[in-house]
Short mmCIF file of C-alpha atoms in Angstrom, two decimals:
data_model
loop_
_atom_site.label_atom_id
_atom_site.label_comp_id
_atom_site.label_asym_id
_atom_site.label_seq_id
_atom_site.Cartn_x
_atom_site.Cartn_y
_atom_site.Cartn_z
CA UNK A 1 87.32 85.29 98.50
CA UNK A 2 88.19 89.01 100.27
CA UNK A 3 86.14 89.44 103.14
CA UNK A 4 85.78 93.21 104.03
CA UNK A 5 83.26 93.15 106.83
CA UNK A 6 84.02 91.63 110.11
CA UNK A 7 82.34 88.86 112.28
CA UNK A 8 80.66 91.09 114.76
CA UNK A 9 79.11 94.27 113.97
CA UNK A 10 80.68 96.02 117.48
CA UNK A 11 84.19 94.81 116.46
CA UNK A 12 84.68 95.94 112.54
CA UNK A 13 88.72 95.73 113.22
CA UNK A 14 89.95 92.82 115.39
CA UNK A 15 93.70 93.18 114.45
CA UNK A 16 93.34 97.15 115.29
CA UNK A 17 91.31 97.08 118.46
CA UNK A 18 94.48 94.45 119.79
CA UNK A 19 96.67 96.62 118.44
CA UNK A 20 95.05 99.36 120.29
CA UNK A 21 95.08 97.44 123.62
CA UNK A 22 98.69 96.34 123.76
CA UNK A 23 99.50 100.11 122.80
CA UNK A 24 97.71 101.41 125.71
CA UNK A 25 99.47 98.52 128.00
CA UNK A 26 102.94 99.22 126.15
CA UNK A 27 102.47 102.84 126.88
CA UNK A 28 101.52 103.35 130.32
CA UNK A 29 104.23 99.78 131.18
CA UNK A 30 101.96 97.96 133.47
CA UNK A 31 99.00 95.34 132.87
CA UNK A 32 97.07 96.32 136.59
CA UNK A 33 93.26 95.59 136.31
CA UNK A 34 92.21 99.28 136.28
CA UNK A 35 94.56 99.88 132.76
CA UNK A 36 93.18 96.76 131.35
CA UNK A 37 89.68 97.99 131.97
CA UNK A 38 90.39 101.41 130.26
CA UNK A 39 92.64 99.69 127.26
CA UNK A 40 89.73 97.16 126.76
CA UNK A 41 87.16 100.13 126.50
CA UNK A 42 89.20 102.43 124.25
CA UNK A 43 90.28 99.23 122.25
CA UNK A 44 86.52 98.16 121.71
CA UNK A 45 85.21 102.31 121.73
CA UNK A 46 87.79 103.97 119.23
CA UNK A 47 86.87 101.33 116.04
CA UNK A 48 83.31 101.77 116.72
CA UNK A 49 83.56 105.71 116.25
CA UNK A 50 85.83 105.73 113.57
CA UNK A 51 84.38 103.16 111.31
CA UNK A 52 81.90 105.28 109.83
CA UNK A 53 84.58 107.21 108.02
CA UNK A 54 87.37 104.89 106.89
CA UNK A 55 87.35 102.65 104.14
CA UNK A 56 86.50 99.20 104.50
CA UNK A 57 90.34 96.90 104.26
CA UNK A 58 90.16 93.57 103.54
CA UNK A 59 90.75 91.35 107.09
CA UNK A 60 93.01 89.03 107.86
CA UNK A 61 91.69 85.93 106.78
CA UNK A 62 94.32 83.12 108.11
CA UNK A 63 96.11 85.02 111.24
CA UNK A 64 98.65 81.79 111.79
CA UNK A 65 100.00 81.85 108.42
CA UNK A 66 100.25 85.56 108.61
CA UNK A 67 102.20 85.40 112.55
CA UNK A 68 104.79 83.01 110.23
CA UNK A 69 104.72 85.66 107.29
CA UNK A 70 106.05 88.03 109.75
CA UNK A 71 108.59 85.60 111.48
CA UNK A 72 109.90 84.72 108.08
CA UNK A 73 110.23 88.39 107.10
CA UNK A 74 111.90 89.53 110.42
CA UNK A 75 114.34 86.97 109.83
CA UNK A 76 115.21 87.97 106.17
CA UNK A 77 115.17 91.67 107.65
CA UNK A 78 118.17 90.69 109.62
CA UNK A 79 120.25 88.40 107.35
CA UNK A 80 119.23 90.99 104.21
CA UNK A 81 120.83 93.81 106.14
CA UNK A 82 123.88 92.31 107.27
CA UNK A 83 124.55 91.50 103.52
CA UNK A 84 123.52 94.73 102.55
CA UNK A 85 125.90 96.05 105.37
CA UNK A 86 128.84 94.53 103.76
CA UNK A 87 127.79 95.84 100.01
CA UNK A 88 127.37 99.36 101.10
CA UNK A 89 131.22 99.46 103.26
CA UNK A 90 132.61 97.68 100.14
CA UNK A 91 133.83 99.30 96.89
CA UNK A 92 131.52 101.18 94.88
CA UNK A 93 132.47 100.14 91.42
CA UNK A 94 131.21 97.04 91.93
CA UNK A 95 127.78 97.66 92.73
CA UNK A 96 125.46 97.55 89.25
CA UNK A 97 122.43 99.29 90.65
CA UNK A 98 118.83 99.10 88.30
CA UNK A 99 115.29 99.68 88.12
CA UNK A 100 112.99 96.68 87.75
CA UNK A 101 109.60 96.25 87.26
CA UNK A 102 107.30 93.17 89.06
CA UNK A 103 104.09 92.56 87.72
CA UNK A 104 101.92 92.08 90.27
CA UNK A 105 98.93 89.25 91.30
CA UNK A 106 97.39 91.57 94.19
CA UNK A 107 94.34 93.97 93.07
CA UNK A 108 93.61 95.45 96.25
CA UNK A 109 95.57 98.54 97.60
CA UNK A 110 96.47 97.31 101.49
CA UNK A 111 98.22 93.74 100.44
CA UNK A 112 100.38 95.99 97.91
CA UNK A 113 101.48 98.28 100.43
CA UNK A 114 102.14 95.36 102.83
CA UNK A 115 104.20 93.91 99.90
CA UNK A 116 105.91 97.20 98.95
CA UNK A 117 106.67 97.60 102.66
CA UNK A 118 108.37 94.00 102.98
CA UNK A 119 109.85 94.18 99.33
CA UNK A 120 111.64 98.19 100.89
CA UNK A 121 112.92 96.53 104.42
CA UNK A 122 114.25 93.62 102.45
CA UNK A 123 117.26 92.57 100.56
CA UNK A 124 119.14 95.88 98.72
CA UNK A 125 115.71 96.78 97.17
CA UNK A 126 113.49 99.70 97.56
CA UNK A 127 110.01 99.95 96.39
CA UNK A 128 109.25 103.31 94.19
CA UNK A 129 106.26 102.93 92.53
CA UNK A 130 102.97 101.36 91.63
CA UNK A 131 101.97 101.19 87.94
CA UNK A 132 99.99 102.41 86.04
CA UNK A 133 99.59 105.55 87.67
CA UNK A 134 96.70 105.81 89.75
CA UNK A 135 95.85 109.71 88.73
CA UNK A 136 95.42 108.19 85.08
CA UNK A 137 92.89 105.73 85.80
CA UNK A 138 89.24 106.50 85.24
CA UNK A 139 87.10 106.87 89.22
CA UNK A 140 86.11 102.70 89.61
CA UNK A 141 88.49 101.78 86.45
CA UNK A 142 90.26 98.30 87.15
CA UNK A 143 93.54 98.19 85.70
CA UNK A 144 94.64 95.04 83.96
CA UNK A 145 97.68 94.34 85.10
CA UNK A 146 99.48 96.02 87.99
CA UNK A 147 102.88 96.41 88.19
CA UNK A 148 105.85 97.08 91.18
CA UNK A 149 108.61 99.13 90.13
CA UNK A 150 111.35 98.75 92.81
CA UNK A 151 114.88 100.16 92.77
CA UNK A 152 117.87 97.12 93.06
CA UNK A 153 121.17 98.23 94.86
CA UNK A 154 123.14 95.72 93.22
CA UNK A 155 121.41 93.69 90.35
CA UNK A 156 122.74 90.28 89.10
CA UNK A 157 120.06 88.03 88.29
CA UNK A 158 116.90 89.82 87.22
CA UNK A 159 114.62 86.77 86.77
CA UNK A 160 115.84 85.69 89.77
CA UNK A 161 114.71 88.52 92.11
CA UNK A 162 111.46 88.75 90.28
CA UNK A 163 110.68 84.94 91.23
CA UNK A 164 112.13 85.10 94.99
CA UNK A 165 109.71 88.49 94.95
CA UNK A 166 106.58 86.49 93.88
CA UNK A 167 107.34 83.51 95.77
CA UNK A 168 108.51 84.37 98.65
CA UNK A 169 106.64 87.72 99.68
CA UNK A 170 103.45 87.65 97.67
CA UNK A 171 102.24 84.08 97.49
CA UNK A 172 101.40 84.46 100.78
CA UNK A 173 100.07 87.50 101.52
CA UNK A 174 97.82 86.18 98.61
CA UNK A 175 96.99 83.57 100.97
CA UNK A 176 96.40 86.11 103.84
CA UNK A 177 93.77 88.06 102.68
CA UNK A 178 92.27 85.44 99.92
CA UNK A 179 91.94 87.93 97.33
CA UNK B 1 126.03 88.51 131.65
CA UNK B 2 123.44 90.86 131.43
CA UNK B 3 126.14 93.41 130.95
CA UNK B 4 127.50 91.22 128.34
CA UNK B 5 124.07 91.15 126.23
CA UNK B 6 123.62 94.70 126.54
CA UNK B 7 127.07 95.69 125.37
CA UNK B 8 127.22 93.16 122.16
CA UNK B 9 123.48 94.51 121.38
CA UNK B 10 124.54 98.09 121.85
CA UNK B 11 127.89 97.89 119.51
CA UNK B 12 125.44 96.12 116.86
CA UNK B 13 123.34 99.08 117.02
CA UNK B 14 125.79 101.66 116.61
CA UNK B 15 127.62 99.80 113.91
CA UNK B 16 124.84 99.53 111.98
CA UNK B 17 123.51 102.78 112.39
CA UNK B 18 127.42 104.48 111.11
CA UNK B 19 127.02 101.93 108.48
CA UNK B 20 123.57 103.82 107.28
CA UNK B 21 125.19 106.94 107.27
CA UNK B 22 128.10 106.21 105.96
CA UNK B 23 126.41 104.65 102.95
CA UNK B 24 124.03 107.84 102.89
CA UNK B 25 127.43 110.05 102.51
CA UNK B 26 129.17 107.87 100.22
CA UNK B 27 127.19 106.46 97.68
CA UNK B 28 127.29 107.70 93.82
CA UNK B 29 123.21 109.03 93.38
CA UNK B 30 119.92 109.27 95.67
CA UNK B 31 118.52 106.22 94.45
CA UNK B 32 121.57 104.28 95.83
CA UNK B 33 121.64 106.56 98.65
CA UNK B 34 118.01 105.72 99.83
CA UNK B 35 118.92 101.96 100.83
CA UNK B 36 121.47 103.02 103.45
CA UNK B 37 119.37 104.73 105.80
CA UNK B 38 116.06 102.94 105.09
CA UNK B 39 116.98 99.15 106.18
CA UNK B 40 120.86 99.67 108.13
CA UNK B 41 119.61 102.66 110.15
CA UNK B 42 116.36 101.08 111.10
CA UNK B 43 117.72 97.75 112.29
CA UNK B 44 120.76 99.33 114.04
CA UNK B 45 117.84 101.17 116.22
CA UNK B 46 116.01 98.46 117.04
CA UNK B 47 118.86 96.80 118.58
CA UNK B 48 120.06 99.65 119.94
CA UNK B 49 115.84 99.46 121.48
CA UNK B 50 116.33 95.98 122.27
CA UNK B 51 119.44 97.22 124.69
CA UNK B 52 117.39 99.47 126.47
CA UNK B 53 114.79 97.30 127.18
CA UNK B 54 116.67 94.84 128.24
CA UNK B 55 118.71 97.47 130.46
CA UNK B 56 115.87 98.97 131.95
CA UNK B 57 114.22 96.04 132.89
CA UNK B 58 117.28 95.07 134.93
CA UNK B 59 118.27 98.05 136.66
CA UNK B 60 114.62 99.06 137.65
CA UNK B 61 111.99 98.08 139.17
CA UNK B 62 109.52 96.11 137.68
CA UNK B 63 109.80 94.99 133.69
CA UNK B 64 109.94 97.45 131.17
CA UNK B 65 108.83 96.32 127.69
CA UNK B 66 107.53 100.06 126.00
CA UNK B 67 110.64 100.53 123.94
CA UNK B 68 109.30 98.03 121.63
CA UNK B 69 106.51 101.01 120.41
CA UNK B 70 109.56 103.12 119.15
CA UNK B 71 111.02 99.84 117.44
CA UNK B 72 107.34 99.24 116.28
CA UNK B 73 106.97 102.41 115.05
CA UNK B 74 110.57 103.07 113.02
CA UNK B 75 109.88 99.53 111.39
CA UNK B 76 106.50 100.62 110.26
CA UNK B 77 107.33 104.13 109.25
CA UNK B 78 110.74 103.44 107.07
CA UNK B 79 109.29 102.23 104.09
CA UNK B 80 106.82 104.68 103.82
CA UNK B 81 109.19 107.48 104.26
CA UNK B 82 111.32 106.22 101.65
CA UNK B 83 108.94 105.31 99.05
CA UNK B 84 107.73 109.44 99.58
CA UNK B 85 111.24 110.28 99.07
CA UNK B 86 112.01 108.15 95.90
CA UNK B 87 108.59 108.91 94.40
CA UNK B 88 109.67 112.75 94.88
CA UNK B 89 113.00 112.07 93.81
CA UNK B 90 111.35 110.77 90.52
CA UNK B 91 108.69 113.01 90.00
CA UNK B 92 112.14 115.69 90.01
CA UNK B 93 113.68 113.43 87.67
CA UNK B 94 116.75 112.79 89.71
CA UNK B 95 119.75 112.01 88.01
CA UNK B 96 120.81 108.04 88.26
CA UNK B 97 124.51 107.29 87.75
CA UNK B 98 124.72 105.59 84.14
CA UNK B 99 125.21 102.34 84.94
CA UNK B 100 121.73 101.99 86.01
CA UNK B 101 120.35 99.16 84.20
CA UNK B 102 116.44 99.39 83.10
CA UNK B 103 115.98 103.00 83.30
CA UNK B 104 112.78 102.97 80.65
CA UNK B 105 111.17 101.27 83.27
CA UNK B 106 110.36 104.21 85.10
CA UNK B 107 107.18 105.52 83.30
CA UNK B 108 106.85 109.64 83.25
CA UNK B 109 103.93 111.02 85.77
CA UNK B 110 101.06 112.90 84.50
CA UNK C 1 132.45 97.91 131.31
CA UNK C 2 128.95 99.48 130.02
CA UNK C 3 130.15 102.86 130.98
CA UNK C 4 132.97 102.33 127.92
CA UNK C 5 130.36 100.77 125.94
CA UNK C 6 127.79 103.80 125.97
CA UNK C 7 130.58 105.88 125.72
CA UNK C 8 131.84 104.28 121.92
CA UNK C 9 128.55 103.81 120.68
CA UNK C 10 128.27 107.57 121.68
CA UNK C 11 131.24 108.55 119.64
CA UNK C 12 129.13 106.07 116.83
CA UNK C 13 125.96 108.20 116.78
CA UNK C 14 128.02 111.48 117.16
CA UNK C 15 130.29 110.56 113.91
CA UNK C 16 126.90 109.44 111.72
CA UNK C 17 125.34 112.23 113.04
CA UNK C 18 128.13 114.29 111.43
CA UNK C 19 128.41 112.20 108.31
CA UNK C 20 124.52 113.29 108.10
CA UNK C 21 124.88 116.65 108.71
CA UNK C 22 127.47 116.76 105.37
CA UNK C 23 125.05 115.35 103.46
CA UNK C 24 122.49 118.04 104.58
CA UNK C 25 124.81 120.49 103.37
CA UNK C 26 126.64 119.22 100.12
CA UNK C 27 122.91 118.01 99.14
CA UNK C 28 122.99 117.94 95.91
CA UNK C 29 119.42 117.79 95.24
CA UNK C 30 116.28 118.30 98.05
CA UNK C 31 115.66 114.97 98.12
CA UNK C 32 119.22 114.11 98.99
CA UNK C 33 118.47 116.98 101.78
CA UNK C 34 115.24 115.68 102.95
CA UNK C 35 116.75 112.35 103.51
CA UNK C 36 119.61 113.42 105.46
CA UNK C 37 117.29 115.13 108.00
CA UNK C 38 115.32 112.16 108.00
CA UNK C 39 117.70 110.28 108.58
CA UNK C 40 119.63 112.61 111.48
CA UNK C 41 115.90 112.19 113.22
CA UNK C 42 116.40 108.62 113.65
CA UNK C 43 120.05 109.30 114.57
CA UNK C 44 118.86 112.09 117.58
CA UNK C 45 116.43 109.49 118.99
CA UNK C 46 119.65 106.79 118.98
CA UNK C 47 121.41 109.37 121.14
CA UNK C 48 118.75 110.84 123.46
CA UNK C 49 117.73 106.63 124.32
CA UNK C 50 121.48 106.65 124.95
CA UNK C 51 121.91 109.65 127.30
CA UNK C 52 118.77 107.93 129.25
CA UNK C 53 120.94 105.09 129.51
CA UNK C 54 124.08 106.74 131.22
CA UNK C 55 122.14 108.66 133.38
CA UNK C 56 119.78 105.51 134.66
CA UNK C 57 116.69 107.55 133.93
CA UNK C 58 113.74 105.98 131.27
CA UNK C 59 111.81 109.28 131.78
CA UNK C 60 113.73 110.12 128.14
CA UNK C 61 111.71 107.56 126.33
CA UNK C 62 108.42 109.48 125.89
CA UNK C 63 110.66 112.17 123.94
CA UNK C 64 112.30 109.35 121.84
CA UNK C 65 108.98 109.02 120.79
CA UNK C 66 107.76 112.53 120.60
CA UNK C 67 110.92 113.06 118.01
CA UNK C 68 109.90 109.62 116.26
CA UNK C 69 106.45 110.56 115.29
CA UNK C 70 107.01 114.43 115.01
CA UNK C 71 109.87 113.29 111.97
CA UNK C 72 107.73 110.76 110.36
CA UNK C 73 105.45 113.08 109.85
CA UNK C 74 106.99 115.95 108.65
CA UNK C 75 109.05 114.01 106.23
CA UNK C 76 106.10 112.81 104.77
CA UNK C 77 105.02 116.57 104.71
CA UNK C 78 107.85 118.02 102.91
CA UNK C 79 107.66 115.05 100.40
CA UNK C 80 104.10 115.65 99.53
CA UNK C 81 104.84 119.55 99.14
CA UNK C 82 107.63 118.64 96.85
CA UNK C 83 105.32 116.23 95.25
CA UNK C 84 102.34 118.50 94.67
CA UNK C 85 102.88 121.94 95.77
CA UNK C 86 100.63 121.26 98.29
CA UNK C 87 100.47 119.43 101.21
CA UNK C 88 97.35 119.43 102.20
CA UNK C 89 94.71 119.26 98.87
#
């Protein structure tokens, strides 16, 4: 099941207010007690003010599996662009560029854009567009069946890309956030 | 051998960043355009990031870790730039070259 | 030896920075234009980190990041005007 609210009612984003905290520690290049003290106030102080007006996003539900989700896609990141690398310094002929479309498991709005996000740093595809549109759906209206239309820089196998799509990126940020 | 790291991580950088822009200048249509800069660009700068961490951190004082934020930052901002520029690109109805395959897919905008 | 080094990948940036700036001006759509800026941001931040390298200084890095967020967002801003006339509904 999605879980929306946190554990604790004084920390409604875990993942931002460490995010927060190694920013302030990244920024100012030092970890000496008095920056700690300040990072660890504005980490625990800055969700607290702003959660009255954002949205509630569905929390991370297994934080290991997503650390190796992000290993996993770092690594692709780096072997995808070296092959895309070659494809872009070679002939142009050869590429056969298309447009395809990925239905999609994920209903809620953040795991998509994490998946468009991966799907866009990944191998010679970009992600363009979320179907149906979301200006022609009624305020609350559910739409049956989303789907991810992403642009391929050299398409061979369309089946194929679909599958690695849905198996590789989305099973488990399905897994992630439960929903 | 610091030297050595630094150097091999640098040339990385810069070869993938040329390779970006060279696919940004030579490629056929936008659509094709798009994937140079979003992916080669980005990872040629966080190597080129990686060198000046690990540069700093030898010539100065003291370790120096912050250029990760801009490497942070570029990784997490790419995609989002590009999907604003390929949804604008298709909401002007941007030309593809013809070998496109599975144009219908795209689906006007109201 | 990393004198020569900066030095090349200088000559790297400069040339992409050039192959950029024809892009910018052959276009042939905005898109194609907006991209090429976008892309020359990334490019300027590749080559002021650099020039902080060969002069031994790291007090270039807060403007690396100044240029990073100030070209996010106004790529994102032209986009949206091109997108809906408006950027700010």
């Amino acid at each position: 099941m999605m879980r929306l609210e946190a554990k604790f009612k004084w920390l409604p984003t875990p993942l931002r207010s460490l995010l927060l905290f190694m920013v302030w520690l990244l920024l100012n290049n030092s970890v000496s007690a008095g920056h700690i003290v300040l990072a660890t106030i504005l980490a625990i102080v800055i969700p607290w003010m702003t959660s009255p007006f954002r949205t509630k996003q569905p929390l991370l539900i297994k934080p290991g599996l997503a650390f190796r989700h992000l290993m996993l896609v770092l690594y692709d990141i780096i072997t995808a662009n070296v092959q895309v690398a070659i494809l872009i310094l070679g002939p142009n002929k050869k590429l056969t560029p298309g447009f395809v479309k990925v239905p999609l498991d994920l209903t809620h709005s953040m795991p998509i854009t994490i998946l468009a996000s991966t799907v866009s740093l990944t191998p010679g595809t970009v992600s363009a567009e979320v179907y149906p549109w979301q200006e022609s759906l009624m305020e609350g209206e559910e739409p049956e069946q989303r789907f991810l239309l992403i642009h391929v820089l050299n398409l061979t196998d369309e089946e194929a890309l679909i599958k690695t799509i849905k198996q590789r990126y989305e099973a488990p940020l399905k897994e992630i956030f439960q929903c | 051998m610091t030297e050595w790291i630094i150097s091999i991580l640098l040339l990385i950088g810069g070869t993938f960043v040329l390779v970006g822009s060279i696919g940004l200048v030579k490629m056929p249509d936008f659509f094709m355009r798009l994937h140079g800069p979003t992916k080669a660009t980005t990872l040629g700068m966080a190597s080129l990031l990686t060198a000046a961490m690990v540069f700093f951190s030898t010539t100065q004082a003291g370790l120096s870790v912050k250029e990760i934020l801009i490497s942070l930052f570029l990784l997490l901002t790419a995609p989002i730039s590009a999907y604003m520029m390929i949804k604008s690109a298709i909401h002007h109805k941007l030309d593809s070259i013809e070998r496109t395959q599975g144009k219908d897919n795209i689906e006007d905008d109201c | 030896m990393l004198e020569t080094v900066i030095l090349i990948v200088f000559a790297m940036i400069g040339v992409s920075l050039l192959l950029n700036l024809w892009r910018l001006l052959i276009g042939p759509s905005i898109p194609d234009r907006i991209l090429a800026l976008d892309t020359m941001y990334i490019n300027s931040i590749a080559l002021i980190i650099l020039y902080g390298m060969s002069m031994g200084t790291a007090l270039y890095f807060e403007a690396a990041l100044l240029i990073a967020m100030l070209g996010f967002v106004s790529t994102v801003a032209v986009c949206k005007y091109l997108l809906r006339g408006d950027i700010i509904e």
